[in-house]
Each structure stands twice: as C-alpha cells, then as structure tokens.
XYZ file of C-alpha atoms in Angstrom:
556
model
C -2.536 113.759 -16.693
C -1.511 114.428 -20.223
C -0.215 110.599 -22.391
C 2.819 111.258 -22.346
C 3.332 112.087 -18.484
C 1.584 109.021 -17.826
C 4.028 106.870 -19.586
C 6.328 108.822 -18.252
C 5.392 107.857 -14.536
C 4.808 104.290 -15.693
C 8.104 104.282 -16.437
C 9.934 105.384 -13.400
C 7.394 103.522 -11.470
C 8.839 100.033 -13.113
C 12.335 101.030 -12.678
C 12.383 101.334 -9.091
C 14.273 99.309 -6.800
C 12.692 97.637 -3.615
C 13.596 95.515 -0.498
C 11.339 93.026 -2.468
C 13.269 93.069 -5.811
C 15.405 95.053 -8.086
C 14.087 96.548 -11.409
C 14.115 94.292 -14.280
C 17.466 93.822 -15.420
C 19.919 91.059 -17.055
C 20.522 89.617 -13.330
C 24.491 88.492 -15.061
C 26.434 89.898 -17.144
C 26.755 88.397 -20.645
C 31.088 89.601 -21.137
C 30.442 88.342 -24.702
C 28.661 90.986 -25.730
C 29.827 94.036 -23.278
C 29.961 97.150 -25.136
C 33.186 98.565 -26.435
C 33.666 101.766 -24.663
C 34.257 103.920 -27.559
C 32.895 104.894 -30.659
C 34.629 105.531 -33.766
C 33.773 106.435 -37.185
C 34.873 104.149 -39.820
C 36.360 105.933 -42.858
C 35.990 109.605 -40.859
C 38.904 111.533 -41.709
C 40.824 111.524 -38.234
C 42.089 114.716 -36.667
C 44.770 114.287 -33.821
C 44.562 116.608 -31.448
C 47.936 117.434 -29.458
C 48.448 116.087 -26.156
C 49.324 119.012 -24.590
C 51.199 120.294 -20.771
C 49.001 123.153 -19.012
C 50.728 125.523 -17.275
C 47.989 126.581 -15.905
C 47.695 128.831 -12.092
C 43.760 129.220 -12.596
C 42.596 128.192 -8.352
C 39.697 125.939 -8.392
C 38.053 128.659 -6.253
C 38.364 130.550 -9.287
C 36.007 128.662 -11.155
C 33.211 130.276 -9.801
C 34.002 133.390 -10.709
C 33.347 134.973 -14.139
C 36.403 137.145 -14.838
C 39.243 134.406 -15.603
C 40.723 136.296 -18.563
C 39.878 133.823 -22.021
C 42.438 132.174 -23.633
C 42.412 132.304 -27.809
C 40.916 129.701 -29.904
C 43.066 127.341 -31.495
C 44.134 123.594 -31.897
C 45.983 123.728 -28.659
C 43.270 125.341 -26.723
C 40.368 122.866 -27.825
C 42.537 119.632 -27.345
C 42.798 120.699 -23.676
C 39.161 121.867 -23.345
C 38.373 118.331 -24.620
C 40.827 116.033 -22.465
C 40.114 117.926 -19.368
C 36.323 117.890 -20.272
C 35.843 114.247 -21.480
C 39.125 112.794 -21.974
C 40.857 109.514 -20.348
C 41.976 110.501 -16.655
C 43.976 106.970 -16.167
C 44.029 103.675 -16.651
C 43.596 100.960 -14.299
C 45.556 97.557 -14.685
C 45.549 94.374 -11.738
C 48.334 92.946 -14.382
C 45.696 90.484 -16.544
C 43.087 93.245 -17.066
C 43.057 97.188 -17.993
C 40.652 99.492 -18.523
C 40.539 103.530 -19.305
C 39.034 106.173 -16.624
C 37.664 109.436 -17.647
C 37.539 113.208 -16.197
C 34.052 112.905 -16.651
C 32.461 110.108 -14.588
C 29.701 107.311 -15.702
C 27.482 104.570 -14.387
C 29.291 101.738 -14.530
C 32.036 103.405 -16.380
C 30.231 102.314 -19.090
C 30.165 105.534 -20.628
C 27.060 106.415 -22.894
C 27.063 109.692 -23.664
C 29.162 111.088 -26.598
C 30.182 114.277 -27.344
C 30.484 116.091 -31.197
C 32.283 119.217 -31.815
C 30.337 121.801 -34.286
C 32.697 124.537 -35.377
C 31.830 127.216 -37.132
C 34.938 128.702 -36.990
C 38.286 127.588 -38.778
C 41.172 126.311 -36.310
C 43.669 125.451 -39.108
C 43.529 123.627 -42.255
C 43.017 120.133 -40.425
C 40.137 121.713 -38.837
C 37.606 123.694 -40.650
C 34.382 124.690 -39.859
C 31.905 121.762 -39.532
C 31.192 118.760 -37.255
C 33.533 116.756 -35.277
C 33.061 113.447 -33.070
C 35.484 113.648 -30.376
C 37.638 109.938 -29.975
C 38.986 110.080 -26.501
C 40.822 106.654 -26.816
C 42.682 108.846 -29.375
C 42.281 112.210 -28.290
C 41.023 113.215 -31.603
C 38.409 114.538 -33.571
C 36.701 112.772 -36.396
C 35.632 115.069 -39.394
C 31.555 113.653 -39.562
C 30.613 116.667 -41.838
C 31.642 120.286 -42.989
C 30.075 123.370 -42.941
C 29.610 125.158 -45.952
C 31.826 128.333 -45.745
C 28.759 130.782 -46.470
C 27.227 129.532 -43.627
C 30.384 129.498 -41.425
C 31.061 132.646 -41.932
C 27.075 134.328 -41.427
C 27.483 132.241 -37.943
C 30.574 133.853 -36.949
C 29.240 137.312 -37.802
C 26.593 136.632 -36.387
C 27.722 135.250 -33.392
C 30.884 136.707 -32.358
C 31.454 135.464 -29.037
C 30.685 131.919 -29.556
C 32.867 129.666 -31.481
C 30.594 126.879 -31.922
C 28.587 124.727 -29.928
C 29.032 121.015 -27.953
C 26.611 118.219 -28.800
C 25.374 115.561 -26.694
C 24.127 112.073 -27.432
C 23.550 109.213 -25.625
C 23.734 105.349 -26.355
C 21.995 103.193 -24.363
C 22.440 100.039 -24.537
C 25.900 100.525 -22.920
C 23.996 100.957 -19.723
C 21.061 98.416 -20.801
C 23.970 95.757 -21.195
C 24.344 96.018 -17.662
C 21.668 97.529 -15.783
C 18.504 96.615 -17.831
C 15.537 98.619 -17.827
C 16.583 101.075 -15.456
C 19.456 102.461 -18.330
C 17.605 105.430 -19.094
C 18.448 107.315 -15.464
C 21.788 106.248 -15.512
C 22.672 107.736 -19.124
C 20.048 111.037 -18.244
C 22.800 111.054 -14.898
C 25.773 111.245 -17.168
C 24.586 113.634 -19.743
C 24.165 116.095 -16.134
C 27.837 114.856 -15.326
C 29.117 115.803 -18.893
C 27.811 119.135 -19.125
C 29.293 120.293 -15.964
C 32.331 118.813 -16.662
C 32.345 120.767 -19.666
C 31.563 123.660 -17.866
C 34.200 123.220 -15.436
C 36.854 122.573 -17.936
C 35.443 125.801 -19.624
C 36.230 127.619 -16.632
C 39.566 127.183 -16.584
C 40.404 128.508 -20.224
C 38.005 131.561 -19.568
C 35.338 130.269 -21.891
C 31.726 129.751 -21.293
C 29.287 127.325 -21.961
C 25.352 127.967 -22.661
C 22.494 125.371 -23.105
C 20.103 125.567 -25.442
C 16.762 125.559 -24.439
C 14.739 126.367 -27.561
C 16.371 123.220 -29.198
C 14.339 120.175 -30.095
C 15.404 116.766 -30.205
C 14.860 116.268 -33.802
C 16.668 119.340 -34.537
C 19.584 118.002 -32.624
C 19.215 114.817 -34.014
C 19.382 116.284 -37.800
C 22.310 118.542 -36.987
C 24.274 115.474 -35.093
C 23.589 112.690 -38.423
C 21.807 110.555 -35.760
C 19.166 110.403 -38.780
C 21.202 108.587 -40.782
C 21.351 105.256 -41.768
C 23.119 103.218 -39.408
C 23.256 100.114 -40.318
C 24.044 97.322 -37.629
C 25.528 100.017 -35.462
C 23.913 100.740 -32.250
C 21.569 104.076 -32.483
C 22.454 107.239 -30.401
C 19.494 109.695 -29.117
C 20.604 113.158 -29.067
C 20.257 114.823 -25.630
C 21.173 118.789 -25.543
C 23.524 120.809 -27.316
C 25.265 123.883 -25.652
C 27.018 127.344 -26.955
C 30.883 127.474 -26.209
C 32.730 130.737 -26.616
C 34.721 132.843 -24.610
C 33.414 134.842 -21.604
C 30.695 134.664 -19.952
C 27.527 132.169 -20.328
C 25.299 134.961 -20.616
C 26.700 136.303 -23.279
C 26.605 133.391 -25.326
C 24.351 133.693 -28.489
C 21.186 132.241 -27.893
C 19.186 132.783 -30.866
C 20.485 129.576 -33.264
C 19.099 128.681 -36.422
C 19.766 125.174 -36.268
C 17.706 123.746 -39.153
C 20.052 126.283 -40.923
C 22.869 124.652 -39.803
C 21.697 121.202 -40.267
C 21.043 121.961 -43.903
C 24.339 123.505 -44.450
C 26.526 120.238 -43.573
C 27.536 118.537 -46.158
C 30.327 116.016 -47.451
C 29.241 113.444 -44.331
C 31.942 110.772 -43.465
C 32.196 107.606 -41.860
C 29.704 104.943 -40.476
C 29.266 104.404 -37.044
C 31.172 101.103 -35.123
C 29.205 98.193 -34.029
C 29.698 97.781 -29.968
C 28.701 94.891 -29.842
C 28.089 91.385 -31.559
C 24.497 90.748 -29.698
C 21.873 92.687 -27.950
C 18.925 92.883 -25.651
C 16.841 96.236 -25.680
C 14.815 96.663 -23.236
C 11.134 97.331 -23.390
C 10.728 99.678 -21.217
C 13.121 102.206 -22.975
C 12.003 101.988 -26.058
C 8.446 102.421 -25.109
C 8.597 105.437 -23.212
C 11.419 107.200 -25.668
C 8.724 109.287 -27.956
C 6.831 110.424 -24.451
C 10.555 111.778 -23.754
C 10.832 114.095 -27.217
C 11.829 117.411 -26.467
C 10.429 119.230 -28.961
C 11.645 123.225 -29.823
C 10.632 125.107 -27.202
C 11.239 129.154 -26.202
C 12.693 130.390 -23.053
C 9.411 131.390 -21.131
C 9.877 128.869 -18.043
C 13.612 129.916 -17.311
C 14.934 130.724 -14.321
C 15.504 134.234 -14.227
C 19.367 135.418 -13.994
C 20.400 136.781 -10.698
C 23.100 139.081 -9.848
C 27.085 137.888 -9.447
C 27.089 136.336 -6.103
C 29.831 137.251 -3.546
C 33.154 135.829 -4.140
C 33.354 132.830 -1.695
C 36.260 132.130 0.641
C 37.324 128.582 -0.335
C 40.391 127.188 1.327
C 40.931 123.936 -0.902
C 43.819 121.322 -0.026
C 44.669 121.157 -3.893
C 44.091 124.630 -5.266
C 45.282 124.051 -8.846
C 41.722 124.059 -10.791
C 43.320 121.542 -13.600
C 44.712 118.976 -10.710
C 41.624 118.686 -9.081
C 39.324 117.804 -12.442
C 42.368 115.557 -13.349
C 42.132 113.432 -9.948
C 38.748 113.214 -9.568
C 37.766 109.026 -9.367
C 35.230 107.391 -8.214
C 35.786 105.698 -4.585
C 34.493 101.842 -4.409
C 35.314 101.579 -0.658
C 35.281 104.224 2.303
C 37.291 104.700 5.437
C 34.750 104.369 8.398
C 36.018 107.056 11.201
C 36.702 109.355 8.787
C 34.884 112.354 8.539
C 35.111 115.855 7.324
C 35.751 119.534 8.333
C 32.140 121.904 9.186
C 34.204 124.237 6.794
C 34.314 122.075 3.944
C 30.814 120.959 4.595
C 29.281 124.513 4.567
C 31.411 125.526 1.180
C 29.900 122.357 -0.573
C 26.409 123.213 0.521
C 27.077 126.888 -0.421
C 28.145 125.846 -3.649
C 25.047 123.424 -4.279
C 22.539 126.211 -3.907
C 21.424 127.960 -7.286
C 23.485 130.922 -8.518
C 22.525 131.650 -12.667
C 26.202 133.590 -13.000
C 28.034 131.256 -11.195
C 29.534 127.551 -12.443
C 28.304 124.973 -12.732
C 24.634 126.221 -12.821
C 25.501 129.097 -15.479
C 25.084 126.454 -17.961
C 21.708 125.253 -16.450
C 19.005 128.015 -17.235
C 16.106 125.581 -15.628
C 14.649 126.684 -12.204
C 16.083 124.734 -9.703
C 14.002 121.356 -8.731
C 16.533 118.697 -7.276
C 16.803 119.159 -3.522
C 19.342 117.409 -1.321
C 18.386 114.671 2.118
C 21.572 114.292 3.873
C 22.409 111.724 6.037
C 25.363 113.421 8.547
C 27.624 110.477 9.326
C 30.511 112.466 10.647
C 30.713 116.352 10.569
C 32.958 118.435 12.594
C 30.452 120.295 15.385
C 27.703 118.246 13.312
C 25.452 116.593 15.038
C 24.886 113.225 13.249
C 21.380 112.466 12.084
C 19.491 113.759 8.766
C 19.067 116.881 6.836
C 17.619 119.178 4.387
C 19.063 121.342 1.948
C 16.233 123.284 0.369
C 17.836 124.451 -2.696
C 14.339 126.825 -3.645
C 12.203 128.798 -1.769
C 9.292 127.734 -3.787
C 9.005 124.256 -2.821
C 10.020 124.349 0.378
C 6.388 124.694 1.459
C 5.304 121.926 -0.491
C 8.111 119.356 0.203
C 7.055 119.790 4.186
C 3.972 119.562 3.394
C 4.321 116.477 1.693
C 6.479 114.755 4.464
C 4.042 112.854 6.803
C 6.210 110.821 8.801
C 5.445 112.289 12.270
C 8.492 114.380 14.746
C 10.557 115.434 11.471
C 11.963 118.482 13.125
C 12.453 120.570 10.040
C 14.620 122.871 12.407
C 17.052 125.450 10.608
C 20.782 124.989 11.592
C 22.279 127.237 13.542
C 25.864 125.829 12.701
C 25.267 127.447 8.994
C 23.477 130.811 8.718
C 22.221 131.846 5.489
C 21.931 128.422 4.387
C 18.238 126.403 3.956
C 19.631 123.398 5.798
C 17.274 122.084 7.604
C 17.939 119.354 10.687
C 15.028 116.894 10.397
C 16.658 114.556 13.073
C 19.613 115.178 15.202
C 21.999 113.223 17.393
C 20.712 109.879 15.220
C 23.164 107.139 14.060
C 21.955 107.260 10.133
C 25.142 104.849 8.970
C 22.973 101.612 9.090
C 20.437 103.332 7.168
C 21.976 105.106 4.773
C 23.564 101.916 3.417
C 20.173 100.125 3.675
C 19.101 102.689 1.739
C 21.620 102.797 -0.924
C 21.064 98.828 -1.705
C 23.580 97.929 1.394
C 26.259 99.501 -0.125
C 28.966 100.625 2.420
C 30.499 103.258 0.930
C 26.612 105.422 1.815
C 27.284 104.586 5.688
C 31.533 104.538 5.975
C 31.535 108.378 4.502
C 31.643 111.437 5.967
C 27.686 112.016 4.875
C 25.870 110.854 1.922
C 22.375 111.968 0.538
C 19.848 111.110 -1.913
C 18.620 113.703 -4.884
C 14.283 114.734 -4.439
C 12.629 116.449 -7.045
C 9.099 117.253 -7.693
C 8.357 115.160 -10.651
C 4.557 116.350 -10.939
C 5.219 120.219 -10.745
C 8.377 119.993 -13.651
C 6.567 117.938 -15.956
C 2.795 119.833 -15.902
C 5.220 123.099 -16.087
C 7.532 121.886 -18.611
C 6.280 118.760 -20.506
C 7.114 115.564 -19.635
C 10.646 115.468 -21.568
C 11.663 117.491 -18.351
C 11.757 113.951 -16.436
C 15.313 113.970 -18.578
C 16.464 117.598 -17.354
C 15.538 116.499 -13.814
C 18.264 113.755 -13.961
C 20.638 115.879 -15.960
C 20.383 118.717 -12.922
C 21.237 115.652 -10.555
C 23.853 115.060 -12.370
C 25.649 118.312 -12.920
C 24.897 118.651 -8.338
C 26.962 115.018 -8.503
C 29.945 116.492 -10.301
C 30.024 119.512 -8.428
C 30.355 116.493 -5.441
C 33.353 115.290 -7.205
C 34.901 117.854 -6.952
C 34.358 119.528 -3.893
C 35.227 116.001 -2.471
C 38.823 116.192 -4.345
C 39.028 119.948 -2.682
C 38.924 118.449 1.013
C 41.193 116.112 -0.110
C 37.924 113.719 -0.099
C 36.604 111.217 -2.193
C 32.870 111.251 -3.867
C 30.776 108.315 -5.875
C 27.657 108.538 -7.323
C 25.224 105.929 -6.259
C 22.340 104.960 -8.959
C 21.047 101.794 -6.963
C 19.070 102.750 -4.292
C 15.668 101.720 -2.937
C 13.338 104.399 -4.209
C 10.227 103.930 -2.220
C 11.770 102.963 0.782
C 13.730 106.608 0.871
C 10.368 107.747 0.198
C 8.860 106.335 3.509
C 11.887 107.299 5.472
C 9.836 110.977 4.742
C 6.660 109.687 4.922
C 6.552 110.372 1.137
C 3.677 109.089 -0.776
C 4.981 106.370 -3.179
C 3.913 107.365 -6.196
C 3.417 111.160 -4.998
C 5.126 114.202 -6.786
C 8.143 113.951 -4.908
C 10.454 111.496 -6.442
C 14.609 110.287 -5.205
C 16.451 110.723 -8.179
C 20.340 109.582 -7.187
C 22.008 109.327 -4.575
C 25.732 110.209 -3.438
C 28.657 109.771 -1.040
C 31.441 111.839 0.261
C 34.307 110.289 2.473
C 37.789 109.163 2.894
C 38.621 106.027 -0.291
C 40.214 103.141 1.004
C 42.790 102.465 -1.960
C 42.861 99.152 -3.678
C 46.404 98.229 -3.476
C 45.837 95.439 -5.891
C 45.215 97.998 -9.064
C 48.526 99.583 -10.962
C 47.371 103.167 -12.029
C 48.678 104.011 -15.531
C 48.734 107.770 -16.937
C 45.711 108.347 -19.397
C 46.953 108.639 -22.432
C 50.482 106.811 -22.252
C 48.773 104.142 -24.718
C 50.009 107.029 -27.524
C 53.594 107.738 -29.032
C 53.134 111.266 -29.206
C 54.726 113.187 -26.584
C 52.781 116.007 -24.560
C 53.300 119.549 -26.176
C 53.104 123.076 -24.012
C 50.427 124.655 -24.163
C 51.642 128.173 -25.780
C 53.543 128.299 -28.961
C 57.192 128.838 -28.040
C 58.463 132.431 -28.707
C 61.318 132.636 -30.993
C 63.264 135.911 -31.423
C-alpha cells in the first residue's frame, strides 16, 4: 500500500462514527466564531447579474435527454444558469433569526464549496473574458482577473462549443467549525452536490457541462488565484473544474491548456473576506491534504461512453424542470405512514444506474463505484426489508463476496425487471435500524426508504491514486442530488445524512471493518413534516432590483 493510500485510510479510519463515540469534533458550537456563509472579494469590481423570470416549459423528464434546443449566451442566460445552479432558494425566518437556503444543498448549510466563472468569451462590456467569483448573497459576479484578449480569442477558436469553464473550491473550515475532523467528507459531499446541480441547471438552458479529468490540483489552484497571498483570510483548496457550453457533454472540448490560461490572467482584484474572527483546524485535515493532490492526469481509466439510453416514461407530480430545482429543501422531520408509489421507486432506481449520455452522470466520466443498501420502509407492492442496487456489473461479484453475514438472500426482484436490485432480506421491519444506523436520527426510519452509499475504497484508489477517495464522495454526492430531486418529482422530500455509524453499517453486511468496502453517506426519502414555526421568505427579496424576463422584449 502506496504512502499516500495509507494516510489516506488512516484518515477515514479516524473519522468514523461508532456506538462507542463520535469522531473527534468541537462537541459545542462556539456561535462566536461561526463562519459567515459567503465570500466576497474586497475591492473586486462587482458585476450584478439580473434577477431574471423564466418562462421556461423544459419537463424535468426532459432533463435526461440530450436534445433540449440551447439557448444563446448572454448576461441573461448566465444569471439564470447561476441562481438556478447555486443561487439562494429562500430564506428562513422564526421572527428573531434568518438565514438564506440554496438550490444546491450543503452539510449543515454551511456551505463550503465556491464556485468561479472563467469566461473566455465576452458577454458585454461589464463582462469580458476572464475570471469571475460568483456572490450569491448578491447574485453577482466579482471580476478576480481578466483574460488577455489574444488568449480569449485562440480559446474561442479553438473551442467553439464551449464558452468557458466552472471552477470549484472548497473551504473547510466552514464544515470544521462544526463538525471537526470529519469536514473533509462533508465538503468532498457538496462539491458531488454542486456539480450536478450545475448539470441540472445546464439542462434546462440546453447547455452541457464536462469535467475535467486531465486537470491537476495545482493547475486549478493557479488558474483559480488560490496561490495567492491571502492574508488572514481563510484558504480555499481547489476541487475540479468543468467545460460549460452548449449541447451536449460530449462534445465539450476536452483538450485545455490550462497553464496557458493561468498565465494569461492578469489585472487580479480583490482580497479574500475573513469568515471568521477565530479558528480551530483540525489535524487530521491538514495532514492527510497533500496524500489527496490530484495531480494532471490523462483519460486512460474512464468509463467508456455508452449509447443514448431509451427515453424513460416519467410521470412527475411537478413537471416544470425549473420548479422542481427551485423547491428542492432539505426535510428535518418525516411523516411516519407515509410511503411512496413502486412507480416512483423504480424511476429513481432507473435513474441512479450509470448512463455516460444521460444527466447527471454525463458530467461524471469516472466508472461507476458508489453502490446503493436500501432499507424499504414503505413501498407500494414492496416488501419491507433491505436491498441492493448494484449500480456495476464489475463489482457485483466482489461486493457478495465480501458480505459474510450468513442468510443474505441476494435474490433479484421480480417487482423490477431489468434492474440489479437485489432483496437481501424481505418482509423485515428495517425502521428501528435504519435510524440506529443513521446516529438515531428519525427522519432514516419515518421515510418511505432510506439507504447508505458503499464503495470499494481499495479497488478506486490502487486504480486511480489515492486522490480518488475525493471523487468517491463527489459521485455520492451528485447520486444525493439526483435524490433531491426525484424526491420533489413524487411530490417527496429527500435529506442527506453525513452522520452515520460507519462500522456498524459495515457489520449489518458482515463487512470487514477496515475491508475495501467502505459507507460513504447516507440518505432519506419520505413525506416532511413542515415546521409551522419558520416564515419562508423568497430568495432574493433582500434586493431592490426587480426580476427581469428572460428574453429581450421585441420592439417593432
């Protein structure tokens, strides 16, 4: 086992939780020095981006489809790509207290990950080509750096389709604050959460989205300014950075010159806010961080790309694509009794398996490792119990294999043909359990079904390196917000659980504990009990400007 894998494993092995004890972690919160939600760049020239009013018919069905005709890029265009993407969704008030919601969801809402614009095309003159920090208190973008035009324009010749490119970063001691040592998961989570809900937000203006794989960290981190001096500011690591132009993912250019681009930005701006007055790292981050370094890479371990899968049937209760990303919150209590349709159940499964030309997984070029343990709470024509969804035929073999605990049936489902769901135990009450599980939280036994995330640490990493520990969590991640969603589309609710008792859902499976195959999150689909107590204000009405249509109005 290679250094860095090692660390790696030491690692995950500290941050687990147990009947015995949580991971180290605060144990209170110190409100004195919680993190201010937002960044901002002092002295960046600010950008306001229109709040504007979609008219929008695009079916949420539709988003997993490829032929949703593109809409033009302009100022318009990108401020909607942005708010639906990563923008506030609503705020929440009990009269004393408020804070902001967001399309795309975070541990904690604490929010870690932030998102920078690079343009290599001109919008207008308050936007030329260079990089941009998105503000979503504001709904703007803040001008970091430009891009020399030379360079601009050899990227758009170059690269016609694409229009420029999203970057991700992630600051963690916004989750340290909180949740200590175990941080790292929760903002690797969230990074998977943002890029599908950039890719879903994508969908819906006909755009695509492609991640770059040959990309190093240090690359990233040169192109983003996360090199420079930061002063008292707390430092972001960069994460991934993906392709964004119009069409299709896989015709996104792949072939970037990125130290090119990082040496053509120039005229940098602003310095970084301070979130917070005091601190306390953790250890355990900052040691295994260089063991995480992705460093550039080619495309050899890809997942292949398969044909354009059948156009599904999907009968949603909202079918408006934009309402559905635009309601999507996390549920803090469930409704026990209620349970879901075998419909809806089948079209979320359907749409967690792998498809490389379908959303949200077009984004994701990794072979699929994250596999789903269901616990069936209440399923039309369902029996309860617990289940399997293999999501590749490679590891099936090895996941059974690797499951000791004796009378799993591991007996296909007749309810769902064509599916790998596999009934391990049927006609069991799993409620008890499944909150157990999910450190007795009821909201994993009052749903309609919850699960837990496995992956096979071992084989990723020796394939891979061990920065793929971070990809595993990110493919978790972009599986929870396709949860989200599908939950909104049965007129459900969905929350992403990051406490959990690792090794304990490991012996549920007779799982070795520190074996290859590893729970990464868990998750929960039900019926939310509403919280009468809370007043829900719209996202942005903190802002004079009034919403704008979409389109230009046509004059004669």
């Amino acid at each position: 086992m290679s250094d860095a894998k090692t660390q790696v494993r030491e690692y995950h092995r500290l941050t687990k939780h147990s009947f015995k004890g949580y991971a180290p972690s605060p144990g209170f919160l110190d409100w004195d020095s919680q993190p201010d939600p937002f960044r901002r760049y002092i002295g960046a020239p600010e950008v306001e981006l229109p709040l504007v009013t979609s008219s929008s018919t695009v079916a949420y069905a539709d988003l997993y489809e490829t032929d949703i005709e593109p809409q033009a890029l302009n100022k318009r265009s990108l401020a909607l790509y942005l708010e639906l993407a990563f923008g506030l969704s609503a705020w929440k008030t009990t009269g004393m207290e408020s804070w902001s919601l967001r399309h795309n969801p975070s541990s904690g809402n604490l929010h870690p990950t932030e998102v920078y614009v690079l343009l290599w095309r001109r919008l207008d003159d308050t936007l030329p080509p260079g990089l941009y920090h998105y503000a979503p208190h504001s709904h703007a973008l803040e001008q970091r750096a430009l891009l020399q035009p030379a360079a601009a324009d050899e990227m758009s010749a170059l690269h016609p389709s694409s229009m420029g490119a999203l970057c991700f970063s992630s600051v963690h001691w916004r989750e340290e604050w909180k949740y200590g040592a175990r941080a790292l998961r929760y903002c690797q989570h969230d990074v998977g959460h943002a890029l599908a809900s950039a890719r879903y937000a994508a969908g819906i203006l006909g755009w695509g989205l492609r991640m770059s794989t040959q990309l190093g960290d240090d690359q990233l981190a040169s192109v983003m300014g996360l090199v420079r001096d930061w002063g008292e500011a707390e430092p972001e690591t960069p994460d991934v950075a993906a392709v964004l132009g119009a069409g299709a993912a896989h015709d996104l250019a792949t072939e970037i010159d990125w130290a090119y681009l990082a040496e053509q930005l120039t005229e940098w701006r602003g310095e970084p806010n301070q979130l917070s007055a005091e601190h306390a790292y953790w250890p355990h981050i900052s040691r295994v961080l260089p063991a995480l370094k992705k460093p550039a890479a080619g495309d050899a371990l890809l997942a292949p790309m398969d044909a354009p899968s059948a156009r599904l049937s999907l009968n949603c209760v909202a079918p408006n694509a934009e309402r559905i990303i635009r309601q999507r919150r996390s549920a803090q209590r469930m409704m026990l009794g209620e349970g879901t349709t075998l419909a809806d159940f089948v079209r979320l499964l359907t749409l967690c398996m792998p498809r490389a030309q379908r959303a949200p997984f077009d984004i994701f070029p990794y072979a699929p490792a994250v596999n789903l343990l269901i616990f069936v709470h209440q399923v039309g024509e369902l029996a309860p119990g617990l289940y399997m969804l293999v999501r590749s035929d490679e590891l099936l073999e090895d996941l059974k294999a690797n499951c000791h605990t004796e009378g799993l049936l591991w007996q296909p489902v007749e309810q769902v043909p064509g599916l790998p769901l596999f009934a391990l135990s049927a006609g069991q009450d799993m409620r008890k359990t499944a909150s157990q599980l999910s450190c007795y939280q009821g909201i994993a036994g009052h749903s309609a079904f919850s699960l837990g995330m496995l992956a096979p640490l071992d084989t990723v990493m020796d394939a891979e390196g061990a920065w793929a520990y971070r990809r595993l969590f990110w493919e978790a991640g972009i599986l929870g917000q396709l949860l989200y969603l599908e939950a909104g589309a049965a007129n459900l609710s969905g929350t992403g659980i990051g406490c959990y008792f690792d090794d304990h859902v490991h012996d549920l499976l007779g799982l070795a504990h520190e074996g290859n195959w590893q729970s990464l999150y868990h998750f929960t689909v039900g019926k939310a009990r509403e919280d009468q107590r809370l007043t829900t204000l719209s996202g942005y009405h903190h802002l004079t400007r009034e919403r704008e249509p979409f389109h230009e109005p046509v004059t004669s």
